């Protein structure tokens, strides 16, 4: 019912602020109170769309009808705006990455505890179908003991030409895409601690911040995860690849189902060798239907607005927030370890706690 809906103000009416307002305008649990942006052009765009425009951030905080503030500004502003909002009695959703570093995050978590206000991060890619399928495959045990997982996002347009190019605004691909893919990987490998982190950053179109990276997470029990983001890849490798002692799974692109191949006969006698210029190989010969089973997981139904539904329930103490403080901190610590490893040019040890 409309009168029970939580009122949300969106701070920053750019690309992602626009996404939030669009979803809030049709939400079953929340309604848009209005937006606030420092750029007149953005404010004018909101007015044209019939959206209420607050004069200032302070004006938002003074509006007693606002329950939740969603912060969708460049990254360096998340912490100060979030703390100010919680201190003014507002619940806060911060866009990802939650802030610039773990020191800032500690202050945000402290403010949430001190004020008793909800504080969470919009990790909307927890509702991505490709991720949900990979999570399902890992948890099913169908591949035997999983020992390798690869998650990739590759484009060819370089790093966006806005604040994302600059360090002072929290630019770079680790903070931009890495934060999603790390959060997802920790959701997939839900049962193991990370022991070591190794990362190499790319600087192909930009020197100030990374415009891509290759990040290896070494989990306990010899499980290795590779997370790769590229902005200069004119052909893409599969979105996800997972392999275990009894089979492999792959998702090619965002929109594909998950393909699974498992071994059903280890005692194959008649391997047909592959002929290469250098000679024959049986070791690397492909398998045929006599020794494998092929199956598919069909993309599940997923509704990203579950995020807002959860936040609205959590504000009333009727649900636990899905994106939790210790998870947000764990992702931040992995990103910091990645930066440290890239600087050192070597793997770094990681003190971990599953959460
Ligand atoms: P953007 O540059 O398109 O928009 C940022 C807006 O914030 C601009 O309109 C700017 O004028 C405004 N702004 C700057 N300082 C402000 C202030 N002090 N008060 C009010 N408004 C202010 O950037 P974007 O792509 O929308 O990214 C915004 C945030 O959303 C970033 O943290 C980004 O990482 C995140 N984001 C998340 C996703 C996701 O999938 N979760 C996707 C894209 C962006």
Short mmCIF file of N, CA and C and ligand atoms in Angstrom, two decimals, residues 11-17 36-39 42 72-75 77-78 81 95-97 122 124-125 162-164 176 180, ligand 1:
data_model
loop_
_atom_site.label_atom_id
_atom_site.label_comp_id
_atom_site.label_asym_id
_atom_site.label_seq_id
_atom_site.Cartn_x
_atom_site.Cartn_y
_atom_site.Cartn_z
N UNK A 11 20.76 10.92 -4.24
CA UNK A 11 21.78 11.97 -4.28
C UNK A 11 22.73 11.68 -5.44
N UNK A 12 22.77 12.58 -6.40
CA UNK A 12 23.54 12.34 -7.63
C UNK A 12 22.59 11.80 -8.67
N UNK A 13 22.23 12.63 -9.65
CA UNK A 13 21.28 12.22 -10.68
C UNK A 13 22.02 12.07 -12.02
N UNK A 14 23.06 11.21 -11.98
CA UNK A 14 23.78 10.90 -13.21
C UNK A 14 23.30 9.56 -13.73
N UNK A 15 24.22 8.80 -14.32
CA UNK A 15 23.86 7.51 -14.90
C UNK A 15 23.15 6.61 -13.89
N UNK A 16 23.79 6.38 -12.76
CA UNK A 16 23.23 5.41 -11.80
C UNK A 16 22.09 6.03 -10.99
N UNK A 17 22.19 7.33 -10.71
CA UNK A 17 21.07 8.00 -10.03
C UNK A 17 19.81 7.89 -10.89
N UNK A 36 18.78 15.09 -5.66
CA UNK A 36 19.63 16.24 -5.35
C UNK A 36 20.89 16.09 -6.17
N UNK A 37 21.28 17.13 -6.88
CA UNK A 37 22.52 17.06 -7.67
C UNK A 37 23.13 18.46 -7.68
N UNK A 38 24.47 18.52 -7.72
CA UNK A 38 25.11 19.83 -7.73
C UNK A 38 25.11 20.45 -9.14
N UNK A 39 24.81 19.66 -10.16
CA UNK A 39 24.87 20.18 -11.54
C UNK A 39 23.48 20.63 -12.00
N UNK A 42 21.69 18.57 -14.60
CA UNK A 42 21.07 17.33 -14.12
C UNK A 42 19.76 17.64 -13.39
N UNK A 72 24.47 8.20 -5.06
CA UNK A 72 24.96 7.77 -6.38
C UNK A 72 25.85 8.86 -6.99
N UNK A 73 26.76 9.34 -6.18
CA UNK A 73 27.74 10.35 -6.61
C UNK A 73 29.05 9.65 -6.94
N UNK A 74 30.05 10.38 -7.46
CA UNK A 74 31.38 9.77 -7.57
C UNK A 74 31.85 9.25 -6.21
N UNK A 75 32.78 8.29 -6.26
CA UNK A 75 33.06 7.45 -5.09
C UNK A 75 33.62 8.17 -3.86
N UNK A 77 32.80 10.76 -2.52
CA UNK A 77 31.79 11.46 -1.73
C UNK A 77 30.90 10.52 -0.91
N UNK A 78 31.03 9.22 -1.15
CA UNK A 78 30.12 8.28 -0.48
C UNK A 78 30.24 8.37 1.05
N UNK A 81 28.98 11.89 2.71
CA UNK A 81 27.53 12.06 2.56
C UNK A 81 26.77 11.02 3.38
N UNK A 95 26.08 3.67 -3.24
CA UNK A 95 26.45 2.95 -4.45
C UNK A 95 27.80 2.27 -4.20
N UNK A 96 28.12 1.31 -5.04
CA UNK A 96 29.42 0.66 -4.98
C UNK A 96 30.45 1.48 -5.73
N UNK A 97 31.72 1.43 -5.42
CA UNK A 97 32.29 0.83 -4.23
C UNK A 97 31.86 1.67 -3.03
N UNK A 122 24.79 -0.96 -2.60
CA UNK A 122 24.01 -1.47 -3.72
C UNK A 122 24.84 -2.46 -4.55
N UNK A 124 24.16 -4.70 -6.66
CA UNK A 124 23.05 -5.18 -7.48
C UNK A 124 23.40 -6.39 -8.34
N UNK A 125 24.72 -6.62 -8.53
CA UNK A 125 25.08 -7.77 -9.37
C UNK A 125 24.98 -9.10 -8.64
N UNK A 162 35.17 9.90 -17.79
CA UNK A 162 34.68 10.82 -16.75
C UNK A 162 35.55 10.71 -15.50
N UNK A 163 34.97 10.92 -14.31
CA UNK A 163 35.71 10.86 -13.06
C UNK A 163 36.38 9.51 -12.85
N UNK A 164 35.93 8.48 -13.55
CA UNK A 164 36.52 7.14 -13.39
C UNK A 164 37.99 7.09 -13.82
N UNK A 176 35.64 -0.05 -9.85
CA UNK A 176 34.41 0.08 -10.64
C UNK A 176 33.76 -1.29 -10.88
N UNK A 180 32.27 -5.57 -7.98
CA UNK A 180 31.16 -6.50 -8.26
C UNK A 180 31.67 -7.93 -8.37
P1 LIG B 1 27.81 10.06 -13.06
O1 LIG B 1 29.01 10.91 -13.23
O2 LIG B 1 26.98 9.69 -14.24
O3 LIG B 1 26.82 10.73 -11.99
C1 LIG B 1 27.26 11.29 -10.79
C2 LIG B 1 26.34 12.45 -10.45
O4 LIG B 1 26.66 12.92 -9.14
C3 LIG B 1 26.50 13.65 -11.40
O5 LIG B 1 25.25 14.02 -11.93
C4 LIG B 1 27.09 14.75 -10.52
O6 LIG B 1 26.69 16.04 -10.88
C5 LIG B 1 26.54 14.34 -9.15
N1 LIG B 1 27.26 14.89 -8.01
C6 LIG B 1 28.59 15.07 -7.86
N2 LIG B 1 28.86 15.59 -6.63
C7 LIG B 1 27.66 15.70 -6.00
C8 LIG B 1 27.29 16.15 -4.70
N3 LIG B 1 28.18 16.59 -3.81
N4 LIG B 1 25.96 16.16 -4.38
C9 LIG B 1 25.02 15.74 -5.28
N5 LIG B 1 25.35 15.31 -6.52
C10 LIG B 1 26.65 15.27 -6.86
O7 LIG B 1 28.32 8.74 -12.31
P2 LIG B 1 27.55 7.35 -12.26
O8 LIG B 1 28.01 6.47 -13.34
O9 LIG B 1 26.11 7.58 -12.08
O10 LIG B 1 28.17 6.76 -10.90
C11 LIG B 1 27.70 7.21 -9.65
C12 LIG B 1 27.95 6.12 -8.61
O11 LIG B 1 27.21 4.96 -8.98
C13 LIG B 1 29.41 5.69 -8.51
O12 LIG B 1 29.71 5.38 -7.18
C14 LIG B 1 29.47 4.42 -9.36
O13 LIG B 1 30.48 3.53 -8.98
C15 LIG B 1 28.09 3.84 -9.09
N6 LIG B 1 27.59 2.96 -10.15
C16 LIG B 1 27.06 1.78 -9.80
C17 LIG B 1 26.59 0.90 -10.76
C18 LIG B 1 26.01 -0.41 -10.32
O14 LIG B 1 25.75 -1.25 -11.17
N7 LIG B 1 25.77 -0.61 -9.04
C19 LIG B 1 26.67 1.24 -12.11
C20 LIG B 1 27.19 2.49 -12.46
C21 LIG B 1 27.65 3.35 -11.46
#
